[in-house]
């Protein structure tokens, strides 16, 4: 009985295998998976035409969309955009930031190369500044006579497409240069802070002294009201104890506070546009300690309310952790 059962099982398995093979290729009917050659040709032609028409329809809709979309002017901006829910206010950014997902500037003074080397930050900062040294543009205008310290000329609108040139030569006599490694080799780093771009956004000056925030009251004047004022300090009391002295270099020409002239606005996607910046030089950072830094921008329409810090509206947060060589006390 055992052998007969085995033979029955083998014959049953063989029958199933032959049936499966026949379903794939039926030699009597000359069919593949139940269809002959003509049937496969018809269904193949149908799906080819169907997907070709589908691809053509998609391409036509995309072409129409691209023709209707302005490549320079966004469809919704300022009060028409989602930013209007909480007020149109630019955030801020900082450089160097080799890893855009990290706000920490961390390196070892004893190490020049590698991930923990200070050259990583120096080179990243230099690459960013090279964008300002590219070839000139006919729409680039020298506005230094408007925002110089001794100028009494008021801010005025540039012609459509024009923008003010941001000349890096103003930093030649500061520690924030390539020749001085932007301060990173000595543990006194320079950091760029600047406002994010918002299409057609314009800063608004404070109407009078009574509207000026206490943080910038000492530096504000009627003659120099057409500036976005910028400050940097430790975020908390412990950070302020460890951060040491900070010099700010900008067109405002005052180390105690930074200033970005209104002349650089609005941004309208002008080719070659140079975003204005402020250099913050941290002269005496405590080493081996995590230090939180907050830089803020001030103008009448940059009014940061409670809770805006979490969204970095009108401000930027970054951190320092500079390790000292072994055996050297911070």
PDB file of C-alpha atoms in Angstrom:
ATOM      1  CA  UNK A   1       0.000   0.000   0.000  1.00  0.00           C
ATOM      2  CA  UNK A   2       2.844   2.395   0.727  1.00  0.00           C
ATOM      3  CA  UNK A   3       4.334   2.167  -2.776  1.00  0.00           C
ATOM      4  CA  UNK A   4       0.955   2.650  -4.403  1.00  0.00           C
ATOM      5  CA  UNK A   5       0.371   5.786  -2.338  1.00  0.00           C
ATOM      6  CA  UNK A   6       3.765   7.164  -3.370  1.00  0.00           C
ATOM      7  CA  UNK A   7       3.032   6.497  -7.040  1.00  0.00           C
ATOM      8  CA  UNK A   8      -0.367   8.186  -6.749  1.00  0.00           C
ATOM      9  CA  UNK A   9       1.226  11.254  -5.159  1.00  0.00           C
ATOM     10  CA  UNK A  10       3.885  11.435  -7.861  1.00  0.00           C
ATOM     11  CA  UNK A  11       1.306  11.118 -10.634  1.00  0.00           C
ATOM     12  CA  UNK A  12      -0.855  13.822  -8.998  1.00  0.00           C
ATOM     13  CA  UNK A  13       2.116  16.182  -8.696  1.00  0.00           C
ATOM     14  CA  UNK A  14       3.166  15.469 -12.281  1.00  0.00           C
ATOM     15  CA  UNK A  15      -0.337  16.186 -13.537  1.00  0.00           C
ATOM     16  CA  UNK A  16      -0.396  19.518 -11.728  1.00  0.00           C
ATOM     17  CA  UNK A  17       3.029  20.413 -13.120  1.00  0.00           C
ATOM     18  CA  UNK A  18       1.935  19.555 -16.678  1.00  0.00           C
ATOM     19  CA  UNK A  19      -1.261  21.573 -16.229  1.00  0.00           C
ATOM     20  CA  UNK A  20       0.789  24.568 -15.082  1.00  0.00           C
ATOM     21  CA  UNK A  21       3.123  24.224 -18.050  1.00  0.00           C
ATOM     22  CA  UNK A  22       0.149  24.030 -20.418  1.00  0.00           C
ATOM     23  CA  UNK A  23      -1.299  27.222 -18.892  1.00  0.00           C
ATOM     24  CA  UNK A  24       1.949  28.996 -19.758  1.00  0.00           C
ATOM     25  CA  UNK A  25       2.409  27.484 -23.202  1.00  0.00           C
ATOM     26  CA  UNK A  26      -0.290  25.427 -24.922  1.00  0.00           C
ATOM     27  CA  UNK A  27       1.458  23.733 -27.849  1.00  0.00           C
ATOM     28  CA  UNK A  28      -1.791  22.398 -29.344  1.00  0.00           C
ATOM     29  CA  UNK A  29      -3.521  25.775 -29.522  1.00  0.00           C
ATOM     30  CA  UNK A  30      -0.297  27.773 -29.916  1.00  0.00           C
ATOM     31  CA  UNK A  31      -1.237  30.028 -26.961  1.00  0.00           C
ATOM     32  CA  UNK A  32       0.825  31.805 -24.317  1.00  0.00           C
ATOM     33  CA  UNK A  33      -1.065  32.301 -21.020  1.00  0.00           C
ATOM     34  CA  UNK A  34      -4.353  31.700 -22.776  1.00  0.00           C
ATOM     35  CA  UNK A  35      -3.793  34.051 -25.740  1.00  0.00           C
ATOM     36  CA  UNK A  36      -2.519  33.436 -29.238  1.00  0.00           C
ATOM     37  CA  UNK A  37      -0.163  35.768 -31.062  1.00  0.00           C
ATOM     38  CA  UNK A  38      -2.884  37.870 -32.671  1.00  0.00           C
ATOM     39  CA  UNK A  39      -4.641  38.415 -29.334  1.00  0.00           C
ATOM     40  CA  UNK A  40      -1.372  39.546 -27.677  1.00  0.00           C
ATOM     41  CA  UNK A  41      -0.662  41.895 -30.593  1.00  0.00           C
ATOM     42  CA  UNK A  42      -4.088  43.528 -30.264  1.00  0.00           C
ATOM     43  CA  UNK A  43      -3.899  43.995 -26.499  1.00  0.00           C
ATOM     44  CA  UNK A  44      -0.303  45.257 -26.768  1.00  0.00           C
ATOM     45  CA  UNK A  45      -1.323  47.817 -29.403  1.00  0.00           C
ATOM     46  CA  UNK A  46      -4.263  48.922 -27.248  1.00  0.00           C
ATOM     47  CA  UNK A  47      -2.122  49.592 -24.156  1.00  0.00           C
ATOM     48  CA  UNK A  48       0.597  51.260 -26.222  1.00  0.00           C
ATOM     49  CA  UNK A  49      -1.920  53.736 -27.649  1.00  0.00           C
ATOM     50  CA  UNK A  50      -3.566  54.180 -24.225  1.00  0.00           C
ATOM     51  CA  UNK A  51      -0.341  55.025 -22.368  1.00  0.00           C
ATOM     52  CA  UNK A  52       0.961  57.138 -25.264  1.00  0.00           C
ATOM     53  CA  UNK A  53      -2.228  59.246 -25.096  1.00  0.00           C
ATOM     54  CA  UNK A  54      -1.916  59.435 -21.299  1.00  0.00           C
ATOM     55  CA  UNK A  55       1.707  60.601 -21.532  1.00  0.00           C
ATOM     56  CA  UNK A  56       0.799  63.111 -24.241  1.00  0.00           C
ATOM     57  CA  UNK A  57      -2.035  64.517 -22.119  1.00  0.00           C
ATOM     58  CA  UNK A  58       0.300  64.874 -19.100  1.00  0.00           C
ATOM     59  CA  UNK A  59       2.968  66.589 -21.233  1.00  0.00           C
ATOM     60  CA  UNK A  60       0.383  68.977 -22.711  1.00  0.00           C
ATOM     61  CA  UNK A  61      -0.946  69.925 -19.246  1.00  0.00           C
ATOM     62  CA  UNK A  62       2.610  70.437 -17.959  1.00  0.00           C
ATOM     63  CA  UNK A  63       3.468  72.634 -20.968  1.00  0.00           C
ATOM     64  CA  UNK A  64       0.339  74.756 -20.417  1.00  0.00           C
ATOM     65  CA  UNK A  65       1.163  75.068 -16.711  1.00  0.00           C
ATOM     66  CA  UNK A  66       4.738  76.190 -17.459  1.00  0.00           C
ATOM     67  CA  UNK A  67       3.480  78.761 -19.942  1.00  0.00           C
ATOM     68  CA  UNK A  68       1.033  80.209 -17.440  1.00  0.00           C
ATOM     69  CA  UNK A  69       3.535  80.280 -14.556  1.00  0.00           C
ATOM     70  CA  UNK A  70       5.827  83.302 -14.232  1.00  0.00           C
ATOM     71  CA  UNK A  71       9.392  82.119 -13.696  1.00  0.00           C
ATOM     72  CA  UNK A  72      10.355  85.266 -11.740  1.00  0.00           C
ATOM     73  CA  UNK A  73       7.198  86.316  -9.909  1.00  0.00           C
ATOM     74  CA  UNK A  74       5.485  83.808  -7.587  1.00  0.00           C
ATOM     75  CA  UNK A  75       1.730  83.497  -7.935  1.00  0.00           C
ATOM     76  CA  UNK A  76       1.152  84.126  -4.245  1.00  0.00           C
ATOM     77  CA  UNK A  77       3.441  86.314  -2.145  1.00  0.00           C
ATOM     78  CA  UNK A  78       3.336  88.706   0.800  1.00  0.00           C
ATOM     79  CA  UNK A  79      -0.281  89.216   1.962  1.00  0.00           C
ATOM     80  CA  UNK A  80      -1.571  86.715  -0.629  1.00  0.00           C
ATOM     81  CA  UNK A  81       0.620  83.900   0.697  1.00  0.00           C
ATOM     82  CA  UNK A  82       0.257  81.637   3.719  1.00  0.00           C
ATOM     83  CA  UNK A  83       2.784  83.847   5.538  1.00  0.00           C
ATOM     84  CA  UNK A  84       0.055  86.461   5.932  1.00  0.00           C
ATOM     85  CA  UNK A  85      -1.553  84.318   8.654  1.00  0.00           C
ATOM     86  CA  UNK A  86       1.029  85.482  11.194  1.00  0.00           C
ATOM     87  CA  UNK A  87       2.369  88.527   9.394  1.00  0.00           C
ATOM     88  CA  UNK A  88       4.872  88.665   6.559  1.00  0.00           C
ATOM     89  CA  UNK A  89       8.187  88.629   8.362  1.00  0.00           C
ATOM     90  CA  UNK A  90      11.517  87.195   7.173  1.00  0.00           C
ATOM     91  CA  UNK A  91      13.448  84.672   9.155  1.00  0.00           C
ATOM     92  CA  UNK A  92      17.240  84.746   9.336  1.00  0.00           C
ATOM     93  CA  UNK A  93      20.026  82.387   8.387  1.00  0.00           C
ATOM     94  CA  UNK A  94      23.697  81.967   9.226  1.00  0.00           C
ATOM     95  CA  UNK A  95      26.856  80.722   7.563  1.00  0.00           C
ATOM     96  CA  UNK A  96      28.998  78.629   7.697  1.00  0.00           C
ATOM     97  CA  UNK A  97      26.647  75.681   7.912  1.00  0.00           C
ATOM     98  CA  UNK A  98      28.360  72.672   6.271  1.00  0.00           C
ATOM     99  CA  UNK A  99      25.478  70.459   7.407  1.00  0.00           C
ATOM    100  CA  UNK A 100      22.175  72.252   6.826  1.00  0.00           C
ATOM    101  CA  UNK A 101      20.480  69.997   9.386  1.00  0.00           C
ATOM    102  CA  UNK A 102      22.746  71.193  12.208  1.00  0.00           C
ATOM    103  CA  UNK A 103      22.986  74.581  13.909  1.00  0.00           C
ATOM    104  CA  UNK A 104      26.117  73.617  15.834  1.00  0.00           C
ATOM    105  CA  UNK A 105      29.555  75.007  14.950  1.00  0.00           C
ATOM    106  CA  UNK A 106      31.817  72.430  16.546  1.00  0.00           C
ATOM    107  CA  UNK A 107      35.523  71.902  15.904  1.00  0.00           C
ATOM    108  CA  UNK A 108      38.818  71.267  17.678  1.00  0.00           C
ATOM    109  CA  UNK A 109      41.426  74.024  17.718  1.00  0.00           C
ATOM    110  CA  UNK A 110      44.191  71.424  17.413  1.00  0.00           C
ATOM    111  CA  UNK A 111      42.660  69.888  14.281  1.00  0.00           C
ATOM    112  CA  UNK A 112      42.799  71.636  10.917  1.00  0.00           C
ATOM    113  CA  UNK A 113      41.472  68.990   8.551  1.00  0.00           C
ATOM    114  CA  UNK A 114      38.677  66.440   8.712  1.00  0.00           C
ATOM    115  CA  UNK A 115      35.148  66.630  10.055  1.00  0.00           C
ATOM    116  CA  UNK A 116      36.303  68.123  13.370  1.00  0.00           C
ATOM    117  CA  UNK A 117      38.783  70.491  11.708  1.00  0.00           C
ATOM    118  CA  UNK A 118      38.416  74.267  11.690  1.00  0.00           C
ATOM    119  CA  UNK A 119      39.167  74.356   7.937  1.00  0.00           C
ATOM    120  CA  UNK A 120      35.777  72.731   7.291  1.00  0.00           C
ATOM    121  CA  UNK A 121      34.054  75.887   8.538  1.00  0.00           C
ATOM    122  CA  UNK A 122      36.559  78.304   7.055  1.00  0.00           C
ATOM    123  CA  UNK A 123      36.216  76.739   3.594  1.00  0.00           C
ATOM    124  CA  UNK A 124      32.411  76.571   3.781  1.00  0.00           C
ATOM    125  CA  UNK A 125      32.278  80.267   4.653  1.00  0.00           C
ATOM    126  CA  UNK A 126      34.676  81.156   1.853  1.00  0.00           C
ATOM    127  CA  UNK A 127      32.674  79.200  -0.743  1.00  0.00           C
ATOM    128  CA  UNK A 128      29.587  81.127   0.252  1.00  0.00           C
ATOM    129  CA  UNK A 129      31.366  84.468  -0.162  1.00  0.00           C
ATOM    130  CA  UNK A 130      32.661  83.512  -3.610  1.00  0.00           C
ATOM    131  CA  UNK A 131      29.089  84.017  -4.882  1.00  0.00           C
ATOM    132  CA  UNK A 132      29.558  87.740  -4.222  1.00  0.00           C
ATOM    133  CA  UNK A 133      32.699  87.877  -6.362  1.00  0.00           C
ATOM    134  CA  UNK A 134      31.218  86.575  -9.574  1.00  0.00           C
ATOM    135  CA  UNK A 135      31.098  88.673 -12.731  1.00  0.00           C
ATOM    136  CA  UNK A 136      29.293  91.981 -12.660  1.00  0.00           C
ATOM    137  CA  UNK A 137      25.799  92.740 -13.848  1.00  0.00           C
ATOM    138  CA  UNK A 138      24.512  95.777 -15.707  1.00  0.00           C
ATOM    139  CA  UNK A 139      21.691  96.006 -13.164  1.00  0.00           C
ATOM    140  CA  UNK A 140      24.081  96.135 -10.204  1.00  0.00           C
ATOM    141  CA  UNK A 141      24.241  99.630  -8.695  1.00  0.00           C
ATOM    142  CA  UNK A 142      26.774 101.145  -6.293  1.00  0.00           C
ATOM    143  CA  UNK A 143      24.655 102.382  -3.377  1.00  0.00           C
ATOM    144  CA  UNK A 144      27.479 103.068  -0.915  1.00  0.00           C
ATOM    145  CA  UNK A 145      26.935 106.838  -1.229  1.00  0.00           C
ATOM    146  CA  UNK A 146      23.406 106.370   0.148  1.00  0.00           C
ATOM    147  CA  UNK A 147      24.181 104.373   3.294  1.00  0.00           C
ATOM    148  CA  UNK A 148      27.678 105.659   4.167  1.00  0.00           C
ATOM    149  CA  UNK A 149      28.116 107.012   7.684  1.00  0.00           C
ATOM    150  CA  UNK A 150      28.313 110.633   6.554  1.00  0.00           C
ATOM    151  CA  UNK A 151      25.563 110.486   3.955  1.00  0.00           C
ATOM    152  CA  UNK A 152      22.398 112.541   4.359  1.00  0.00           C
ATOM    153  CA  UNK A 153      20.852 111.158   1.167  1.00  0.00           C
ATOM    154  CA  UNK A 154      17.573 109.360   1.723  1.00  0.00           C
ATOM    155  CA  UNK A 155      16.797 105.862   0.560  1.00  0.00           C
ATOM    156  CA  UNK A 156      15.151 105.800  -2.837  1.00  0.00           C
ATOM    157  CA  UNK A 157      13.670 103.118  -5.058  1.00  0.00           C
ATOM    158  CA  UNK A 158      15.871 101.682  -7.796  1.00  0.00           C
ATOM    159  CA  UNK A 159      14.613 101.107 -11.293  1.00  0.00           C
ATOM    160  CA  UNK A 160      12.902  97.818 -12.018  1.00  0.00           C
ATOM    161  CA  UNK A 161      15.464  95.000 -12.217  1.00  0.00           C
ATOM    162  CA  UNK A 162      18.246  96.966 -10.530  1.00  0.00           C
ATOM    163  CA  UNK A 163      19.759  96.062  -7.173  1.00  0.00           C
ATOM    164  CA  UNK A 164      22.460  97.433  -4.891  1.00  0.00           C
ATOM    165  CA  UNK A 165      25.907  95.879  -5.027  1.00  0.00           C
ATOM    166  CA  UNK A 166      27.151  94.411  -1.761  1.00  0.00           C
ATOM    167  CA  UNK A 167      30.881  95.105  -1.769  1.00  0.00           C
ATOM    168  CA  UNK A 168      32.915  92.711   0.384  1.00  0.00           C
ATOM    169  CA  UNK A 169      35.799  95.186   0.455  1.00  0.00           C
ATOM    170  CA  UNK A 170      34.185  96.774   3.509  1.00  0.00           C
ATOM    171  CA  UNK A 171      35.470  93.756   5.469  1.00  0.00           C
ATOM    172  CA  UNK A 172      39.098  93.980   4.276  1.00  0.00           C
ATOM    173  CA  UNK A 173      40.299  95.624   7.507  1.00  0.00           C
ATOM    174  CA  UNK A 174      38.423  93.255   9.803  1.00  0.00           C
ATOM    175  CA  UNK A 175      39.335  89.822  11.221  1.00  0.00           C
ATOM    176  CA  UNK A 176      36.670  88.301   8.947  1.00  0.00           C
ATOM    177  CA  UNK A 177      38.872  87.633   5.899  1.00  0.00           C
ATOM    178  CA  UNK A 178      40.411  84.606   4.202  1.00  0.00           C
ATOM    179  CA  UNK A 179      43.923  85.786   5.144  1.00  0.00           C
ATOM    180  CA  UNK A 180      42.963  85.526   8.798  1.00  0.00           C
ATOM    181  CA  UNK A 181      41.050  82.251   8.342  1.00  0.00           C
ATOM    182  CA  UNK A 182      37.878  84.125   9.348  1.00  0.00           C
ATOM    183  CA  UNK A 183      39.099  83.723  12.938  1.00  0.00           C
ATOM    184  CA  UNK A 184      38.529  79.948  13.076  1.00  0.00           C
ATOM    185  CA  UNK A 185      42.181  78.951  13.497  1.00  0.00           C
ATOM    186  CA  UNK A 186      42.428  81.062  16.673  1.00  0.00           C
ATOM    187  CA  UNK A 187      39.063  80.108  18.132  1.00  0.00           C
ATOM    188  CA  UNK A 188      37.570  83.559  17.476  1.00  0.00           C
ATOM    189  CA  UNK A 189      35.215  82.703  14.603  1.00  0.00           C
ATOM    190  CA  UNK A 190      33.318  85.007  12.282  1.00  0.00           C
ATOM    191  CA  UNK A 191      29.740  84.082  11.381  1.00  0.00           C
ATOM    192  CA  UNK A 192      27.555  85.566   8.651  1.00  0.00           C
ATOM    193  CA  UNK A 193      23.969  86.412   9.585  1.00  0.00           C
ATOM    194  CA  UNK A 194      21.423  87.642   7.059  1.00  0.00           C
ATOM    195  CA  UNK A 195      17.718  87.848   6.378  1.00  0.00           C
ATOM    196  CA  UNK A 196      15.963  85.235   4.290  1.00  0.00           C
ATOM    197  CA  UNK A 197      14.654  86.346   0.917  1.00  0.00           C
ATOM    198  CA  UNK A 198      10.957  87.147   0.547  1.00  0.00           C
ATOM    199  CA  UNK A 199       9.807  88.296  -2.857  1.00  0.00           C
ATOM    200  CA  UNK A 200       8.977  92.031  -2.956  1.00  0.00           C
ATOM    201  CA  UNK A 201       9.237  92.426   0.824  1.00  0.00           C
ATOM    202  CA  UNK A 202      10.346  95.885   1.966  1.00  0.00           C
ATOM    203  CA  UNK A 203      11.504  96.873   5.452  1.00  0.00           C
ATOM    204  CA  UNK A 204       9.677  99.727   7.159  1.00  0.00           C
ATOM    205  CA  UNK A 205      11.409 102.350   9.309  1.00  0.00           C
ATOM    206  CA  UNK A 206      10.309 103.233  12.833  1.00  0.00           C
ATOM    207  CA  UNK A 207       8.147 106.356  12.695  1.00  0.00           C
ATOM    208  CA  UNK A 208       9.589 107.949  15.802  1.00  0.00           C
ATOM    209  CA  UNK A 209      11.832 107.251  18.773  1.00  0.00           C
ATOM    210  CA  UNK A 210       8.918 106.104  20.931  1.00  0.00           C
ATOM    211  CA  UNK A 211       8.401 103.103  18.647  1.00  0.00           C
ATOM    212  CA  UNK A 212      12.045 101.977  18.726  1.00  0.00           C
ATOM    213  CA  UNK A 213      12.731  98.821  20.827  1.00  0.00           C
ATOM    214  CA  UNK A 214      14.923  99.202  23.864  1.00  0.00           C
ATOM    215  CA  UNK A 215      17.562  96.837  22.426  1.00  0.00           C
ATOM    216  CA  UNK A 216      18.527  99.290  19.665  1.00  0.00           C
ATOM    217  CA  UNK A 217      17.515 102.619  21.215  1.00  0.00           C
ATOM    218  CA  UNK A 218      21.124 103.591  21.890  1.00  0.00           C
ATOM    219  CA  UNK A 219      22.069 103.321  18.209  1.00  0.00           C
ATOM    220  CA  UNK A 220      18.918 104.502  16.439  1.00  0.00           C
ATOM    221  CA  UNK A 221      18.738 108.026  15.019  1.00  0.00           C
ATOM    222  CA  UNK A 222      16.450 109.885  12.672  1.00  0.00           C
ATOM    223  CA  UNK A 223      19.306 110.211  10.182  1.00  0.00           C
ATOM    224  CA  UNK A 224      19.944 106.463  10.164  1.00  0.00           C
ATOM    225  CA  UNK A 225      16.410 105.141  10.411  1.00  0.00           C
ATOM    226  CA  UNK A 226      16.552 103.449   6.981  1.00  0.00           C
ATOM    227  CA  UNK A 227      18.428 100.442   8.338  1.00  0.00           C
ATOM    228  CA  UNK A 228      17.457  96.986   9.530  1.00  0.00           C
ATOM    229  CA  UNK A 229      19.289  96.797  12.849  1.00  0.00           C
ATOM    230  CA  UNK A 230      20.929  93.471  13.805  1.00  0.00           C
ATOM    231  CA  UNK A 231      22.056  92.297  17.243  1.00  0.00           C
ATOM    232  CA  UNK A 232      23.755  89.102  18.452  1.00  0.00           C
ATOM    233  CA  UNK A 233      24.007  87.863  22.030  1.00  0.00           C
ATOM    234  CA  UNK A 234      23.913  84.759  24.183  1.00  0.00           C
ATOM    235  CA  UNK A 235      20.467  83.235  24.241  1.00  0.00           C
ATOM    236  CA  UNK A 236      20.367  82.647  28.008  1.00  0.00           C
ATOM    237  CA  UNK A 237      22.115  84.159  31.008  1.00  0.00           C
ATOM    238  CA  UNK A 238      24.714  81.380  31.151  1.00  0.00           C
ATOM    239  CA  UNK A 239      25.381  81.825  27.417  1.00  0.00           C
ATOM    240  CA  UNK A 240      25.881  85.562  27.883  1.00  0.00           C
ATOM    241  CA  UNK A 241      28.482  84.821  30.555  1.00  0.00           C
ATOM    242  CA  UNK A 242      30.417  82.511  28.216  1.00  0.00           C
ATOM    243  CA  UNK A 243      30.071  84.296  24.893  1.00  0.00           C
ATOM    244  CA  UNK A 244      32.471  87.170  25.544  1.00  0.00           C
ATOM    245  CA  UNK A 245      32.741  90.284  23.366  1.00  0.00           C
ATOM    246  CA  UNK A 246      31.132  90.426  19.925  1.00  0.00           C
ATOM    247  CA  UNK A 247      31.985  92.829  17.098  1.00  0.00           C
ATOM    248  CA  UNK A 248      29.492  93.304  14.267  1.00  0.00           C
ATOM    249  CA  UNK A 249      30.767  94.391  10.844  1.00  0.00           C
ATOM    250  CA  UNK A 250      28.260  95.765   8.350  1.00  0.00           C
ATOM    251  CA  UNK A 251      27.490  98.828   6.218  1.00  0.00           C
ATOM    252  CA  UNK A 252      26.310 100.516   9.434  1.00  0.00           C
ATOM    253  CA  UNK A 253      29.969 101.027  10.461  1.00  0.00           C
ATOM    254  CA  UNK A 254      29.430 100.416  14.160  1.00  0.00           C
ATOM    255  CA  UNK A 255      30.985  97.378  15.832  1.00  0.00           C
ATOM    256  CA  UNK A 256      28.392  97.379  18.586  1.00  0.00           C
ATOM    257  CA  UNK A 257      25.455  96.782  16.250  1.00  0.00           C
ATOM    258  CA  UNK A 258      24.903  95.608  12.693  1.00  0.00           C
ATOM    259  CA  UNK A 259      22.844  97.379  10.100  1.00  0.00           C
ATOM    260  CA  UNK A 260      21.462  96.461   6.668  1.00  0.00           C
ATOM    261  CA  UNK A 261      20.415  99.436   4.517  1.00  0.00           C
ATOM    262  CA  UNK A 262      16.919  99.522   3.068  1.00  0.00           C
ATOM    263  CA  UNK A 263      18.556 100.164  -0.313  1.00  0.00           C
ATOM    264  CA  UNK A 264      19.090  96.420  -0.773  1.00  0.00           C
ATOM    265  CA  UNK A 265      15.349  95.793  -0.841  1.00  0.00           C
ATOM    266  CA  UNK A 266      13.047  94.657  -2.326  1.00  0.00           C
ATOM    267  CA  UNK A 267      14.282  91.345  -3.680  1.00  0.00           C
ATOM    268  CA  UNK A 268      12.549  90.589  -6.998  1.00  0.00           C
ATOM    269  CA  UNK A 269      14.557  87.649  -8.337  1.00  0.00           C
ATOM    270  CA  UNK A 270      16.990  89.964 -10.069  1.00  0.00           C
ATOM    271  CA  UNK A 271      19.733  87.944 -11.837  1.00  0.00           C
ATOM    272  CA  UNK A 272      22.948  88.240  -9.834  1.00  0.00           C
ATOM    273  CA  UNK A 273      21.204  89.691  -6.756  1.00  0.00           C
ATOM    274  CA  UNK A 274      23.575  89.988  -3.790  1.00  0.00           C
ATOM    275  CA  UNK A 275      21.980  89.372  -0.424  1.00  0.00           C
ATOM    276  CA  UNK A 276      23.223  91.843   2.236  1.00  0.00           C
ATOM    277  CA  UNK A 277      24.894  90.351   5.292  1.00  0.00           C
ATOM    278  CA  UNK A 278      26.378  91.144   8.682  1.00  0.00           C
ATOM    279  CA  UNK A 279      29.599  89.589  10.000  1.00  0.00           C
ATOM    280  CA  UNK A 280      29.537  88.714  13.704  1.00  0.00           C
ATOM    281  CA  UNK A 281      33.025  88.274  15.167  1.00  0.00           C
ATOM    282  CA  UNK A 282      33.066  86.341  18.448  1.00  0.00           C
ATOM    283  CA  UNK A 283      36.279  87.595  20.008  1.00  0.00           C
ATOM    284  CA  UNK A 284      36.436  85.740  23.302  1.00  0.00           C
ATOM    285  CA  UNK A 285      34.336  82.575  23.280  1.00  0.00           C
ATOM    286  CA  UNK A 286      34.829  80.272  26.239  1.00  0.00           C
ATOM    287  CA  UNK A 287      36.223  76.988  24.969  1.00  0.00           C
ATOM    288  CA  UNK A 288      34.865  73.559  25.760  1.00  0.00           C
ATOM    289  CA  UNK A 289      31.438  74.978  26.609  1.00  0.00           C
ATOM    290  CA  UNK A 290      28.217  74.772  24.559  1.00  0.00           C
ATOM    291  CA  UNK A 291      27.098  78.350  23.871  1.00  0.00           C
ATOM    292  CA  UNK A 292      23.700  79.220  22.387  1.00  0.00           C
ATOM    293  CA  UNK A 293      23.611  82.354  20.242  1.00  0.00           C
ATOM    294  CA  UNK A 294      20.640  84.359  19.041  1.00  0.00           C
ATOM    295  CA  UNK A 295      20.833  87.092  16.416  1.00  0.00           C
ATOM    296  CA  UNK A 296      17.827  89.341  15.830  1.00  0.00           C
ATOM    297  CA  UNK A 297      16.727  91.814  13.192  1.00  0.00           C
ATOM    298  CA  UNK A 298      14.794  94.992  14.005  1.00  0.00           C
ATOM    299  CA  UNK A 299      12.496  97.061  11.796  1.00  0.00           C
ATOM    300  CA  UNK A 300       8.964  98.383  12.172  1.00  0.00           C
ATOM    301  CA  UNK A 301       7.557  95.412  10.249  1.00  0.00           C
ATOM    302  CA  UNK A 302       9.799  92.836  11.978  1.00  0.00           C
ATOM    303  CA  UNK A 303       7.886  92.640  15.225  1.00  0.00           C
ATOM    304  CA  UNK A 304       8.610  89.343  16.900  1.00  0.00           C
ATOM    305  CA  UNK A 305       5.866  88.339  19.306  1.00  0.00           C
ATOM    306  CA  UNK A 306       5.867  85.774  22.083  1.00  0.00           C
ATOM    307  CA  UNK A 307       6.379  82.301  20.628  1.00  0.00           C
ATOM    308  CA  UNK A 308       8.026  83.509  17.421  1.00  0.00           C
ATOM    309  CA  UNK A 309      11.431  82.292  18.646  1.00  0.00           C
ATOM    310  CA  UNK A 310      10.401  78.704  17.961  1.00  0.00           C
ATOM    311  CA  UNK A 311       9.778  79.602  14.299  1.00  0.00           C
ATOM    312  CA  UNK A 312      12.839  81.911  14.091  1.00  0.00           C
ATOM    313  CA  UNK A 313      10.745  84.804  12.834  1.00  0.00           C
ATOM    314  CA  UNK A 314      13.080  87.770  12.632  1.00  0.00           C
ATOM    315  CA  UNK A 315      15.885  85.834  14.304  1.00  0.00           C
ATOM    316  CA  UNK A 316      18.320  82.950  13.982  1.00  0.00           C
ATOM    317  CA  UNK A 317      19.700  80.493  16.516  1.00  0.00           C
ATOM    318  CA  UNK A 318      23.028  78.679  16.359  1.00  0.00           C
ATOM    319  CA  UNK A 319      25.502  77.161  18.779  1.00  0.00           C
ATOM    320  CA  UNK A 320      29.248  77.025  19.422  1.00  0.00           C
ATOM    321  CA  UNK A 321      31.264  74.194  20.920  1.00  0.00           C
ATOM    322  CA  UNK A 322      34.959  74.775  20.353  1.00  0.00           C
ATOM    323  CA  UNK A 323      37.130  72.048  21.834  1.00  0.00           C
ATOM    324  CA  UNK A 324      40.563  72.891  23.132  1.00  0.00           C
ATOM    325  CA  UNK A 325      43.750  70.860  22.567  1.00  0.00           C
ATOM    326  CA  UNK A 326      44.495  68.199  25.146  1.00  0.00           C
ATOM    327  CA  UNK A 327      46.125  69.633  28.251  1.00  0.00           C
ATOM    328  CA  UNK A 328      44.948  73.189  27.576  1.00  0.00           C
ATOM    329  CA  UNK A 329      42.361  74.609  29.949  1.00  0.00           C
ATOM    330  CA  UNK A 330      39.471  76.556  28.440  1.00  0.00           C
TER     331      UNK A 330
END
